[in-house]
PDB file of C-alpha atoms in Angstrom:
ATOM      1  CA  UNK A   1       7.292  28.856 -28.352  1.00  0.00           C
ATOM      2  CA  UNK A   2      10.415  30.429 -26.830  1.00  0.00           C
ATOM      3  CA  UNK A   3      12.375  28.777 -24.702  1.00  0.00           C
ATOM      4  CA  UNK A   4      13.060  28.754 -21.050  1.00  0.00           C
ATOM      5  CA  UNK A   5      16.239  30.642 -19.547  1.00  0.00           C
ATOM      6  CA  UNK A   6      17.201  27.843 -18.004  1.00  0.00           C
ATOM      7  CA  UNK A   7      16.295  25.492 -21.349  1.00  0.00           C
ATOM      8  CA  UNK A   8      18.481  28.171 -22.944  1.00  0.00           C
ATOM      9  CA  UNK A   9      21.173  27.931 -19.900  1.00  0.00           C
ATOM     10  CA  UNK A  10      21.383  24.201 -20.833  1.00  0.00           C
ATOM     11  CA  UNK A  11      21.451  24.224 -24.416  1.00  0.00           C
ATOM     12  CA  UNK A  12      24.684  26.822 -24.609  1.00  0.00           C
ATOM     13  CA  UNK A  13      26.679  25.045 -21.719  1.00  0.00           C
ATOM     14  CA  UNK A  14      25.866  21.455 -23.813  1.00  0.00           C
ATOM     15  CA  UNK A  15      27.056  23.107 -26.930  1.00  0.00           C
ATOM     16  CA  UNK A  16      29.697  24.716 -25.998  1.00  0.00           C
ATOM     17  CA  UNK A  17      30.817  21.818 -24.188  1.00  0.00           C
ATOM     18  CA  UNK A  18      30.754  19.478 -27.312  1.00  0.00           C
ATOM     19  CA  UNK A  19      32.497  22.250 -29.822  1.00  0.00           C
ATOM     20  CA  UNK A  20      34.953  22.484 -27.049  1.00  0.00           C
ATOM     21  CA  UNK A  21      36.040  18.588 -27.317  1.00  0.00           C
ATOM     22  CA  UNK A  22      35.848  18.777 -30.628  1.00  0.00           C
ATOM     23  CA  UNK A  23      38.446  21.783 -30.562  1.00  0.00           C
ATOM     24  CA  UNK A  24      40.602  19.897 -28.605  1.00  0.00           C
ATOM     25  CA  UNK A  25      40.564  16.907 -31.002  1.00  0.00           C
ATOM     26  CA  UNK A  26      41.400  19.333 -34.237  1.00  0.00           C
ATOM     27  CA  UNK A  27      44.217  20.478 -32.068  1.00  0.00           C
ATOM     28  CA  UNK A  28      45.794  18.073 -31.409  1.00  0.00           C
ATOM     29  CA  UNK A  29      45.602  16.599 -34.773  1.00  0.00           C
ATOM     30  CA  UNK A  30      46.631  19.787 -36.284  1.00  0.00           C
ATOM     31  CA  UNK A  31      43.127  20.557 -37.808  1.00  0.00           C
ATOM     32  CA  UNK A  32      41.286  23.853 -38.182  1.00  0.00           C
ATOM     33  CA  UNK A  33      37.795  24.709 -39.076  1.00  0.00           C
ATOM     34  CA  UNK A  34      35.925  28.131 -41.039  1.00  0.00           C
ATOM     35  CA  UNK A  35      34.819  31.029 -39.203  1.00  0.00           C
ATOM     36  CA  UNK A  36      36.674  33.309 -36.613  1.00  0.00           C
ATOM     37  CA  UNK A  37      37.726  30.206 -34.885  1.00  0.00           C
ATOM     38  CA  UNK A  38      39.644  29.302 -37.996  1.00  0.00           C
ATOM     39  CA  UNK A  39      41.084  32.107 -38.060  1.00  0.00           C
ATOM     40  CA  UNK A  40      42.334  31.706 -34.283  1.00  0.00           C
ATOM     41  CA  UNK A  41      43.830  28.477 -35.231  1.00  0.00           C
ATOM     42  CA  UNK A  42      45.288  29.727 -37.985  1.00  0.00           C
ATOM     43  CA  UNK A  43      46.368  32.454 -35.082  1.00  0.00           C
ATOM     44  CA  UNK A  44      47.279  29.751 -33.409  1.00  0.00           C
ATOM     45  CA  UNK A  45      49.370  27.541 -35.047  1.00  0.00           C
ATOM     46  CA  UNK A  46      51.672  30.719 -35.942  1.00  0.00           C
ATOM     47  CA  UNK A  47      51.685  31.980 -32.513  1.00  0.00           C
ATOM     48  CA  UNK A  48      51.593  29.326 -29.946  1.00  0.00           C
ATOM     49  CA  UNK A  49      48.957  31.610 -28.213  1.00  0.00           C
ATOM     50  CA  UNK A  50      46.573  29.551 -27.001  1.00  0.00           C
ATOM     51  CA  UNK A  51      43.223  29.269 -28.908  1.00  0.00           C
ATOM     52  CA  UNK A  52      40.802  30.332 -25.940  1.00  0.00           C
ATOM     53  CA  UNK A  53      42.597  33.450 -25.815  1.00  0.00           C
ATOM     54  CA  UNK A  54      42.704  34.034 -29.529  1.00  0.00           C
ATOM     55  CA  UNK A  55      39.161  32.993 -30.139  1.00  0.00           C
ATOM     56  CA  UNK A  56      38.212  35.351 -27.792  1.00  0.00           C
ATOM     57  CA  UNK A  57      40.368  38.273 -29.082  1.00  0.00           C
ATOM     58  CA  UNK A  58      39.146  37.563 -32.374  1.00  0.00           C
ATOM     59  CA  UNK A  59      36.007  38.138 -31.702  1.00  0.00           C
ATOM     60  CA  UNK A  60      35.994  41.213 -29.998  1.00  0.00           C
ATOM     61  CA  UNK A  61      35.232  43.600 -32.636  1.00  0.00           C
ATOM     62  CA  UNK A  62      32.242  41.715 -33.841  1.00  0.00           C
ATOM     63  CA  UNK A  63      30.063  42.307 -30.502  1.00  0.00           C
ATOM     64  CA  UNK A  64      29.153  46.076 -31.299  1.00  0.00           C
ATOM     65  CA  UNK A  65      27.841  44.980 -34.701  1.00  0.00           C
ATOM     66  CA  UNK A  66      25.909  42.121 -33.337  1.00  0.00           C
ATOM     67  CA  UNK A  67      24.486  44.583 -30.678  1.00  0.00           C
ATOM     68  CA  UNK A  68      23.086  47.294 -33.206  1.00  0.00           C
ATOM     69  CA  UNK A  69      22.204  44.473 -35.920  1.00  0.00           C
ATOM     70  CA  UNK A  70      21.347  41.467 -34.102  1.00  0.00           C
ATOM     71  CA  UNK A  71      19.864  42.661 -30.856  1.00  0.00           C
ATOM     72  CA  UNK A  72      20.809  42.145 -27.023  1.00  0.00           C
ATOM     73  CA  UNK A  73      19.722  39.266 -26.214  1.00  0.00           C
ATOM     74  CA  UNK A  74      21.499  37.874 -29.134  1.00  0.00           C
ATOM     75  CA  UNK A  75      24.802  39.719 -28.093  1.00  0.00           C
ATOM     76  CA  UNK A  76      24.638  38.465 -25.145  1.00  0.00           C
ATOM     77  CA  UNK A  77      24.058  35.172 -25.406  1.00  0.00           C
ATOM     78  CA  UNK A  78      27.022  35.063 -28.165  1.00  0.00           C
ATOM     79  CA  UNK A  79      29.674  36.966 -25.836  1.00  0.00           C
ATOM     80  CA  UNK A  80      28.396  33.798 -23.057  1.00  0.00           C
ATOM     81  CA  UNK A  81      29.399  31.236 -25.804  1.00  0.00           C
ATOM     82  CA  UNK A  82      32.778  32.386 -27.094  1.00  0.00           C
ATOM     83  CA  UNK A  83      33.781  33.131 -23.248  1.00  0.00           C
ATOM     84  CA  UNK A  84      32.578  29.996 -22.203  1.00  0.00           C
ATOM     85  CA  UNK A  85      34.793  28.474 -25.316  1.00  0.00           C
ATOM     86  CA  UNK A  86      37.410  30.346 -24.446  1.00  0.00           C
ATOM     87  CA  UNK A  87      37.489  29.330 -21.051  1.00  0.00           C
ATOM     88  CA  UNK A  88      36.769  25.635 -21.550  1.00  0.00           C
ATOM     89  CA  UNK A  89      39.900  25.435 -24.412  1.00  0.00           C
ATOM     90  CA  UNK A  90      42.220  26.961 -21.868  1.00  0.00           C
ATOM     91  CA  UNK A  91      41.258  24.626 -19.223  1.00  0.00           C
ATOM     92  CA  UNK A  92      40.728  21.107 -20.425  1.00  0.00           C
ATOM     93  CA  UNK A  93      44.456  20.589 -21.261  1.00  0.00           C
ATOM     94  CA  UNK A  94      44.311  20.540 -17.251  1.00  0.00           C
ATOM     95  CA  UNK A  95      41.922  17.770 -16.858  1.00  0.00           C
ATOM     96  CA  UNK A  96      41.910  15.982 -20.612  1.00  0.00           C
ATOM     97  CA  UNK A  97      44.808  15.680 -22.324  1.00  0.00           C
ATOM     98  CA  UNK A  98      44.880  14.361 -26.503  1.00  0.00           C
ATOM     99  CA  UNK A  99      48.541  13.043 -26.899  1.00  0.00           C
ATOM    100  CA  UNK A 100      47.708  11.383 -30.130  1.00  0.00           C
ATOM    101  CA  UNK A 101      44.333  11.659 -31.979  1.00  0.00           C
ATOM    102  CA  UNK A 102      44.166   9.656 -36.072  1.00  0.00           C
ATOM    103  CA  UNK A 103      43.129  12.586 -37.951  1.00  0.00           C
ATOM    104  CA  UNK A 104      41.055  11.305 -40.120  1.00  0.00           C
ATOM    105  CA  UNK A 105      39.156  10.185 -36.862  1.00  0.00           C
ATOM    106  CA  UNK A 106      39.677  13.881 -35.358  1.00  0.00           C
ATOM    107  CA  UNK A 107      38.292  15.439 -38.149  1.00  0.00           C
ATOM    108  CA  UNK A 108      35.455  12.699 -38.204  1.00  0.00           C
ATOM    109  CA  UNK A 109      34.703  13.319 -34.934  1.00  0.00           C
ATOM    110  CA  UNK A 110      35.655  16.855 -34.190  1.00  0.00           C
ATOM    111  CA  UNK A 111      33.639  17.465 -37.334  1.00  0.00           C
ATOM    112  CA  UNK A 112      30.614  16.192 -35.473  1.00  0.00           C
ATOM    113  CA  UNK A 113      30.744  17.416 -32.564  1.00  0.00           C
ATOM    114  CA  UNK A 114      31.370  20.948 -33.285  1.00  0.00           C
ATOM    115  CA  UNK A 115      28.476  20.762 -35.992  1.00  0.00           C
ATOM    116  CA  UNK A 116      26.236  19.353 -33.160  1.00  0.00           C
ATOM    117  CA  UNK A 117      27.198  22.029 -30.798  1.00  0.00           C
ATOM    118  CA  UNK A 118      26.785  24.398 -33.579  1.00  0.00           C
ATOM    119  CA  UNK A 119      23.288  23.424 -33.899  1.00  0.00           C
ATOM    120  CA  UNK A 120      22.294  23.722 -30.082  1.00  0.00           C
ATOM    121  CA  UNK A 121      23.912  27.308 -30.218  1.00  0.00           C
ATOM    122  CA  UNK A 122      21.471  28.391 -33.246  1.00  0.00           C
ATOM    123  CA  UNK A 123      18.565  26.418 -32.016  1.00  0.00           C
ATOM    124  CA  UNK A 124      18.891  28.640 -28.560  1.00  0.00           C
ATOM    125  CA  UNK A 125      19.714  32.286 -30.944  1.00  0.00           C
ATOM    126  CA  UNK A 126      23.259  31.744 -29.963  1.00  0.00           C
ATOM    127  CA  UNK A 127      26.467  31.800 -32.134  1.00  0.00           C
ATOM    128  CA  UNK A 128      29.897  31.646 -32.056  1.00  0.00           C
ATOM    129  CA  UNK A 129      30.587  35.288 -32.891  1.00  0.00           C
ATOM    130  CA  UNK A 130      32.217  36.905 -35.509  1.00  0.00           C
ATOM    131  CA  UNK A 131      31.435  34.669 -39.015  1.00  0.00           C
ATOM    132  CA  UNK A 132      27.833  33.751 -37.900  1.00  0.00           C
ATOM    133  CA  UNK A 133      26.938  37.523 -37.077  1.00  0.00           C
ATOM    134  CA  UNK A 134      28.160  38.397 -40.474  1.00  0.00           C
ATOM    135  CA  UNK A 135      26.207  35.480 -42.254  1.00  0.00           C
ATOM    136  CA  UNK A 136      23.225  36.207 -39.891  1.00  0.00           C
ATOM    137  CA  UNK A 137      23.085  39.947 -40.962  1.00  0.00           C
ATOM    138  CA  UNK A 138      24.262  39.219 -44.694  1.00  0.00           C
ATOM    139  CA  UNK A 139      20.763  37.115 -45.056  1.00  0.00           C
ATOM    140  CA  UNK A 140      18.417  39.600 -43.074  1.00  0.00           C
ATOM    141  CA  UNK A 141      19.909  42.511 -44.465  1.00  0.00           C
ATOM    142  CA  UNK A 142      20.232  41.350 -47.903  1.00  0.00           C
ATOM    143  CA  UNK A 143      18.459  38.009 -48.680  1.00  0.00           C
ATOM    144  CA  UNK A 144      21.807  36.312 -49.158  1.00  0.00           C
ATOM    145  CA  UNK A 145      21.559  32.915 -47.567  1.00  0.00           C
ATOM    146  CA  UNK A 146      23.867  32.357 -44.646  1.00  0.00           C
ATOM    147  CA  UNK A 147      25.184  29.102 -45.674  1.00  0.00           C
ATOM    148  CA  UNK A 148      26.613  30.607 -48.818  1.00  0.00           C
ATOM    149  CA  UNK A 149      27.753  33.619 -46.894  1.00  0.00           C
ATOM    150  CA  UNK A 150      29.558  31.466 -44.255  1.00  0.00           C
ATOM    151  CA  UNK A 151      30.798  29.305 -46.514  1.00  0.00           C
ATOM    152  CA  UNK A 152      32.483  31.462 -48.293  1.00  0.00           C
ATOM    153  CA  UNK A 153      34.205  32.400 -45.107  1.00  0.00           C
ATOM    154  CA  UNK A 154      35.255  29.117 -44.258  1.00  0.00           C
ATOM    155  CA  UNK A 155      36.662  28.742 -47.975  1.00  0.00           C
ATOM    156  CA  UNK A 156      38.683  31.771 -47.344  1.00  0.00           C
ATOM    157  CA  UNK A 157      40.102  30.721 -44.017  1.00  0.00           C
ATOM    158  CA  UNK A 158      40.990  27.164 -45.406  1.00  0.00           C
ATOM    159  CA  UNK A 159      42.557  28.906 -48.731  1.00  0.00           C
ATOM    160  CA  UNK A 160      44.487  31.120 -45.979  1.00  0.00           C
ATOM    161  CA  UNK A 161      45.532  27.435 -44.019  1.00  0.00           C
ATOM    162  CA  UNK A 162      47.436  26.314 -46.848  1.00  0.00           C
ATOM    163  CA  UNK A 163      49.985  28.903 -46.167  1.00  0.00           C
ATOM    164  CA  UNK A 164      50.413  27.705 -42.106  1.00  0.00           C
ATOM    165  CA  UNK A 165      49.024  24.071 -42.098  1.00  0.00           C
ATOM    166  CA  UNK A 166      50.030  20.591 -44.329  1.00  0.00           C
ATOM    167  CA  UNK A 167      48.030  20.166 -47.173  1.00  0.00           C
ATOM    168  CA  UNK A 168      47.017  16.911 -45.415  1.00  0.00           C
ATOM    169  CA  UNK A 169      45.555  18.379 -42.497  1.00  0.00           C
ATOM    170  CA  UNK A 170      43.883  21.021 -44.624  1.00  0.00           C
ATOM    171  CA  UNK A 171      42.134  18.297 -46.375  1.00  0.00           C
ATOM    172  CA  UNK A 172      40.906  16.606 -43.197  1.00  0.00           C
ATOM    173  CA  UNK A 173      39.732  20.025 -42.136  1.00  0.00           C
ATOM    174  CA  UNK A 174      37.383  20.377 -45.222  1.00  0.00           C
ATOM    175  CA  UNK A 175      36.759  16.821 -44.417  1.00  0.00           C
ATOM    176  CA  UNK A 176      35.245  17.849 -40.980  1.00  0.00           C
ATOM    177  CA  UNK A 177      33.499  21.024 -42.296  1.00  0.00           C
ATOM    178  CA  UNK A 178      31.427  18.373 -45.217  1.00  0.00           C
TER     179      UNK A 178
END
């Protein structure tokens, strides 16, 4: 049974809101995750652009695809998620601030919660953009399963982190993807 626009309304805004904590905890330990949001860490970390912006940049050439592959409603509900990220990661350092987070525990945590949130977006045919389209498509289009196809994303953003990030906090970032 599908759900409600307003069960739908509830589910994104709850997700959302727990991948953006657990965003600020990788932050501010240092930590990345897969995906295009690795990638705007990654971004990131060379930068000093903010993530929110970067995220959402980042994910800007994915929406056409997603649009002629995945559907509207799809698209739409994915642009809602990574601007609602985007937004959220540019404003909590205004009302929540991390000055010191174990990372072991941030990656323990973070890990979590962005997993959890994860799982509201896909429950509610939502996504974070850019990898999950691809993986998405990958297995309608072609049968190829889109946990393989995403994490062989993620393994290519984390191979890319060694070359920006400590090994250490690389390791506590595949720590939080497992």
């Amino acid at each position: 049974m599908p759900h409600s626009l307003t069960e739908d309304a509830v589910a994104i805004f709850t997700g959302v809101l727990l991948i953006s904590v657990g965003v600020a905890f990788f932050t501010s330990a240092g930590l990345l995750t897969g995906g295009t949001a690795g990638l705007a860490f990654l971004l990131h970390y060379v930068t000093g652009i903010s993530f929110g912006k970067l995220f959402f940049v980042v994910n800007l050439p994915f929406y056409w695809f997603a649009w002629t592959r995945m559907g509207r409603e799809f698209t739409l509900k994915t642009f809602i998620c990574v601007a609602l990220l985007s937004l959220l990661t540019e404003l909590f350092p205004h009302v929540m601030q991390v000055s010191y987070i174990n990372p072991l525990f941030a990656s323990l945590l973070g890990g979590l919660l962005l997993g959890t949130g994860c799982l509201f977006l896909a429950r509610h045919r939502s996504s974070l953009g850019g990898a999950t389209i691809v993986s998405l498509y990958m297995q309608n289009r072609y049968g190829v399963r889109a946990g393989k196809v995403q994490l062989a994303i993620d393994c290519v953003v984390l191979l890319l982190a060694l070359f920006v990030v400590p090994l250490e906090r690389v390791f506590y970032s595949v720590l939080a993807a497992v």
